[in-house]
PDB file of C-alpha atoms and ligand atoms in Angstrom:
ATOM      1  CA  UNK A 785      10.923  -9.536   0.448  1.00  0.00           C
ATOM      2  CA  UNK A 786       9.500  -8.816   3.901  1.00  0.00           C
ATOM      3  CA  UNK A 787      11.180  -9.982   7.079  1.00  0.00           C
ATOM      4  CA  UNK A 788       8.678 -10.621   9.827  1.00  0.00           C
ATOM      5  CA  UNK A 789      10.043 -10.977  13.334  1.00  0.00           C
ATOM      6  CA  UNK A 790       7.788 -12.481  15.961  1.00  0.00           C
ATOM      7  CA  UNK A 791       8.428 -11.695  19.598  1.00  0.00           C
ATOM      8  CA  UNK A 792       6.536 -12.778  22.685  1.00  0.00           C
ATOM      9  CA  UNK A 793       7.206 -13.531  26.334  1.00  0.00           C
ATOM     10  CA  UNK A 794       5.931 -17.053  25.654  1.00  0.00           C
ATOM     11  CA  UNK A 795       8.622 -17.736  23.029  1.00  0.00           C
ATOM     12  CA  UNK A 796      12.162 -18.683  24.082  1.00  0.00           C
ATOM     13  CA  UNK A 797      13.590 -16.300  21.490  1.00  0.00           C
ATOM     14  CA  UNK A 798      12.428 -14.080  18.665  1.00  0.00           C
ATOM     15  CA  UNK A 799      11.852 -15.733  15.328  1.00  0.00           C
ATOM     16  CA  UNK A 800      12.272 -14.028  11.960  1.00  0.00           C
ATOM     17  CA  UNK A 801      10.687 -15.431   8.844  1.00  0.00           C
ATOM     18  CA  UNK A 802      11.049 -14.297   5.265  1.00  0.00           C
ATOM     19  CA  UNK A 803       7.733 -14.031   3.527  1.00  0.00           C
ATOM     20  CA  UNK A 804       7.840 -14.658  -0.192  1.00  0.00           C
ATOM     21  CA  UNK A 805       7.209 -11.536  -2.268  1.00  0.00           C
ATOM     22  CA  UNK A 806       3.644 -11.476  -3.511  1.00  0.00           C
ATOM     23  CA  UNK A 807       2.526 -13.855  -0.780  1.00  0.00           C
ATOM     24  CA  UNK A 808      -0.986 -12.979   0.346  1.00  0.00           C
ATOM     25  CA  UNK A 809      -0.905 -14.975   3.571  1.00  0.00           C
ATOM     26  CA  UNK A 810      -1.976 -13.198   6.730  1.00  0.00           C
ATOM     27  CA  UNK A 811       0.329 -12.857   9.709  1.00  0.00           C
ATOM     28  CA  UNK A 812      -1.757 -15.540  11.426  1.00  0.00           C
ATOM     29  CA  UNK A 813      -1.344 -17.950   8.496  1.00  0.00           C
ATOM     30  CA  UNK A 814       2.419 -17.342   8.451  1.00  0.00           C
ATOM     31  CA  UNK A 815       2.581 -17.835  12.221  1.00  0.00           C
ATOM     32  CA  UNK A 816       0.713 -21.151  11.972  1.00  0.00           C
ATOM     33  CA  UNK A 817       2.990 -22.292   9.142  1.00  0.00           C
ATOM     34  CA  UNK A 818       6.048 -21.622  11.330  1.00  0.00           C
ATOM     35  CA  UNK A 819       4.595 -22.933  14.630  1.00  0.00           C
ATOM     36  CA  UNK A 820       4.479 -19.479  16.214  1.00  0.00           C
ATOM     37  CA  UNK A 821       1.818 -19.623  18.938  1.00  0.00           C
ATOM     38  CA  UNK A 822      -0.297 -16.507  18.302  1.00  0.00           C
ATOM     39  CA  UNK A 823      -3.639 -17.187  20.011  1.00  0.00           C
ATOM     40  CA  UNK A 824      -6.646 -17.298  17.686  1.00  0.00           C
ATOM     41  CA  UNK A 825     -10.212 -18.514  17.673  1.00  0.00           C
ATOM     42  CA  UNK A 826     -12.373 -17.412  14.740  1.00  0.00           C
ATOM     43  CA  UNK A 827      -9.688 -16.688  12.129  1.00  0.00           C
ATOM     44  CA  UNK A 828     -12.079 -14.199  10.557  1.00  0.00           C
ATOM     45  CA  UNK A 829     -11.752 -10.858  12.350  1.00  0.00           C
ATOM     46  CA  UNK A 830     -14.608 -11.432  14.782  1.00  0.00           C
ATOM     47  CA  UNK A 831     -13.128 -12.456  18.134  1.00  0.00           C
ATOM     48  CA  UNK A 832      -9.990 -10.271  18.443  1.00  0.00           C
ATOM     49  CA  UNK A 833      -8.123 -13.085  20.179  1.00  0.00           C
ATOM     50  CA  UNK A 834      -5.307 -12.642  17.640  1.00  0.00           C
ATOM     51  CA  UNK A 835      -4.530  -9.028  18.594  1.00  0.00           C
ATOM     52  CA  UNK A 836      -0.912  -8.097  17.814  1.00  0.00           C
ATOM     53  CA  UNK A 837       1.230  -4.988  18.010  1.00  0.00           C
ATOM     54  CA  UNK A 838       3.145  -4.200  14.843  1.00  0.00           C
ATOM     55  CA  UNK A 839       6.323  -2.133  14.667  1.00  0.00           C
ATOM     56  CA  UNK A 840       7.850  -1.160  11.327  1.00  0.00           C
ATOM     57  CA  UNK A 841      11.578  -1.866  11.390  1.00  0.00           C
ATOM     58  CA  UNK A 842      12.926  -0.379   8.204  1.00  0.00           C
ATOM     59  CA  UNK A 843      13.284   3.334   7.631  1.00  0.00           C
ATOM     60  CA  UNK A 844      10.629   3.385   4.951  1.00  0.00           C
ATOM     61  CA  UNK A 845       7.257   4.811   5.963  1.00  0.00           C
ATOM     62  CA  UNK A 846       4.604   2.195   6.705  1.00  0.00           C
ATOM     63  CA  UNK A 847       3.063   0.979   3.467  1.00  0.00           C
ATOM     64  CA  UNK A 848      -0.498   1.935   2.722  1.00  0.00           C
ATOM     65  CA  UNK A 849      -2.871  -0.874   3.541  1.00  0.00           C
ATOM     66  CA  UNK A 850      -6.587  -0.494   3.706  1.00  0.00           C
ATOM     67  CA  UNK A 851      -7.974  -1.569   7.042  1.00  0.00           C
ATOM     68  CA  UNK A 852     -11.101  -3.650   6.604  1.00  0.00           C
ATOM     69  CA  UNK A 853     -14.263  -2.304   8.218  1.00  0.00           C
ATOM     70  CA  UNK A 854     -14.410  -5.459  10.309  1.00  0.00           C
ATOM     71  CA  UNK A 855     -10.900  -4.996  11.677  1.00  0.00           C
ATOM     72  CA  UNK A 856     -11.455  -1.284  12.291  1.00  0.00           C
ATOM     73  CA  UNK A 857     -14.709  -1.962  14.155  1.00  0.00           C
ATOM     74  CA  UNK A 858     -13.106  -4.637  16.327  1.00  0.00           C
ATOM     75  CA  UNK A 859     -10.102  -2.420  17.165  1.00  0.00           C
ATOM     76  CA  UNK A 860     -12.488   0.436  18.037  1.00  0.00           C
ATOM     77  CA  UNK A 861     -14.480  -1.808  20.365  1.00  0.00           C
ATOM     78  CA  UNK A 862     -11.273  -2.803  22.109  1.00  0.00           C
ATOM     79  CA  UNK A 863     -10.109   0.835  22.233  1.00  0.00           C
ATOM     80  CA  UNK A 864      -6.886  -0.266  20.567  1.00  0.00           C
ATOM     81  CA  UNK A 865      -7.030   2.372  17.843  1.00  0.00           C
ATOM     82  CA  UNK A 866      -6.894   6.136  18.384  1.00  0.00           C
ATOM     83  CA  UNK A 867      -8.968   8.774  16.608  1.00  0.00           C
ATOM     84  CA  UNK A 868      -5.768   9.878  14.821  1.00  0.00           C
ATOM     85  CA  UNK A 869      -5.070   6.325  13.685  1.00  0.00           C
ATOM     86  CA  UNK A 870      -8.641   5.966  12.412  1.00  0.00           C
ATOM     87  CA  UNK A 871      -8.246   9.163  10.418  1.00  0.00           C
ATOM     88  CA  UNK A 872      -4.851   8.048   9.071  1.00  0.00           C
ATOM     89  CA  UNK A 873      -6.387   4.692   8.104  1.00  0.00           C
ATOM     90  CA  UNK A 874      -9.422   6.268   6.431  1.00  0.00           C
ATOM     91  CA  UNK A 875      -7.649   9.161   4.696  1.00  0.00           C
ATOM     92  CA  UNK A 876      -4.230   7.711   3.881  1.00  0.00           C
ATOM     93  CA  UNK A 877      -4.739   3.952   4.321  1.00  0.00           C
ATOM     94  CA  UNK A 878      -1.995   3.954   6.942  1.00  0.00           C
ATOM     95  CA  UNK A 879      -2.041   1.013   9.347  1.00  0.00           C
ATOM     96  CA  UNK A 880      -2.480   1.514  13.102  1.00  0.00           C
ATOM     97  CA  UNK A 881      -0.125   0.066  15.705  1.00  0.00           C
ATOM     98  CA  UNK A 882      -2.447  -2.724  16.818  1.00  0.00           C
ATOM     99  CA  UNK A 883      -3.787  -5.200  14.277  1.00  0.00           C
ATOM    100  CA  UNK A 884      -5.601  -8.483  14.065  1.00  0.00           C
ATOM    101  CA  UNK A 885      -3.164 -11.172  12.913  1.00  0.00           C
ATOM    102  CA  UNK A 886      -5.910 -12.926  10.946  1.00  0.00           C
ATOM    103  CA  UNK A 887      -6.594  -9.753   8.937  1.00  0.00           C
ATOM    104  CA  UNK A 888      -3.119  -8.290   8.417  1.00  0.00           C
ATOM    105  CA  UNK A 889      -1.375  -9.277   5.196  1.00  0.00           C
ATOM    106  CA  UNK A 890       2.225  -8.010   5.336  1.00  0.00           C
ATOM    107  CA  UNK A 891       3.530  -6.060   2.374  1.00  0.00           C
ATOM    108  CA  UNK A 892       7.123  -5.623   1.259  1.00  0.00           C
ATOM    109  CA  UNK A 893       8.216  -4.177   4.589  1.00  0.00           C
ATOM    110  CA  UNK A 894      10.115  -5.381   7.636  1.00  0.00           C
ATOM    111  CA  UNK A 895       7.954  -5.601  10.721  1.00  0.00           C
ATOM    112  CA  UNK A 896       8.144  -6.790  14.303  1.00  0.00           C
ATOM    113  CA  UNK A 897       5.029  -8.574  15.528  1.00  0.00           C
ATOM    114  CA  UNK A 898       4.553  -8.641  19.283  1.00  0.00           C
ATOM    115  CA  UNK A 899       1.977 -10.783  21.054  1.00  0.00           C
ATOM    116  CA  UNK A 900       1.549 -11.673  24.707  1.00  0.00           C
ATOM    117  CA  UNK A 901       0.227 -15.191  24.268  1.00  0.00           C
ATOM    118  CA  UNK A 902      -2.995 -14.259  26.042  1.00  0.00           C
ATOM    119  CA  UNK A 903      -5.968 -14.190  23.644  1.00  0.00           C
ATOM    120  CA  UNK A 904      -6.718 -10.552  22.817  1.00  0.00           C
ATOM    121  CA  UNK A 905      -3.664  -9.406  24.735  1.00  0.00           C
ATOM    122  CA  UNK A 906      -1.577  -8.078  21.818  1.00  0.00           C
TER     123      UNK A 906
HETATM  124 FE1  LIG B1050     -10.618 -14.010  15.683  1.00  0.00          FE
HETATM  125 FE2  LIG B1050      -8.432 -12.998  14.495  1.00  0.00          FE
HETATM  126  S1  LIG B1050      -8.763 -15.015  15.186  1.00  0.00           S
HETATM  127  S2  LIG B1050     -10.215 -11.955  15.106  1.00  0.00           S
END
């Protein structure tokens, strides 16, 4: 069961939620459900206002997760994904550090989600 900790300078303190195993909700959907103020506009991977930085907290390697073409293209435009991360995503399905909250569905892994509160500010 994944623990997802949200942290942001606009929150008084970090908040950890426990996503139900098998849940297919995105980070943005989970944040909305728990009143965590990640900025968003389109909710569909187009605007990048929901940019977040994801840190894996457990000692397990990051779980393979195919990056959608839409998310990859948006992260490339923003220069928030390196050539190495693109290769790791394309070859090994490994997630990059920056993600779009409306596209990222957490797996069975503990992660820290950081956002600034400024749209597109991760
Ligand atoms: Fe627009 Fe996520 S809300 S890309």
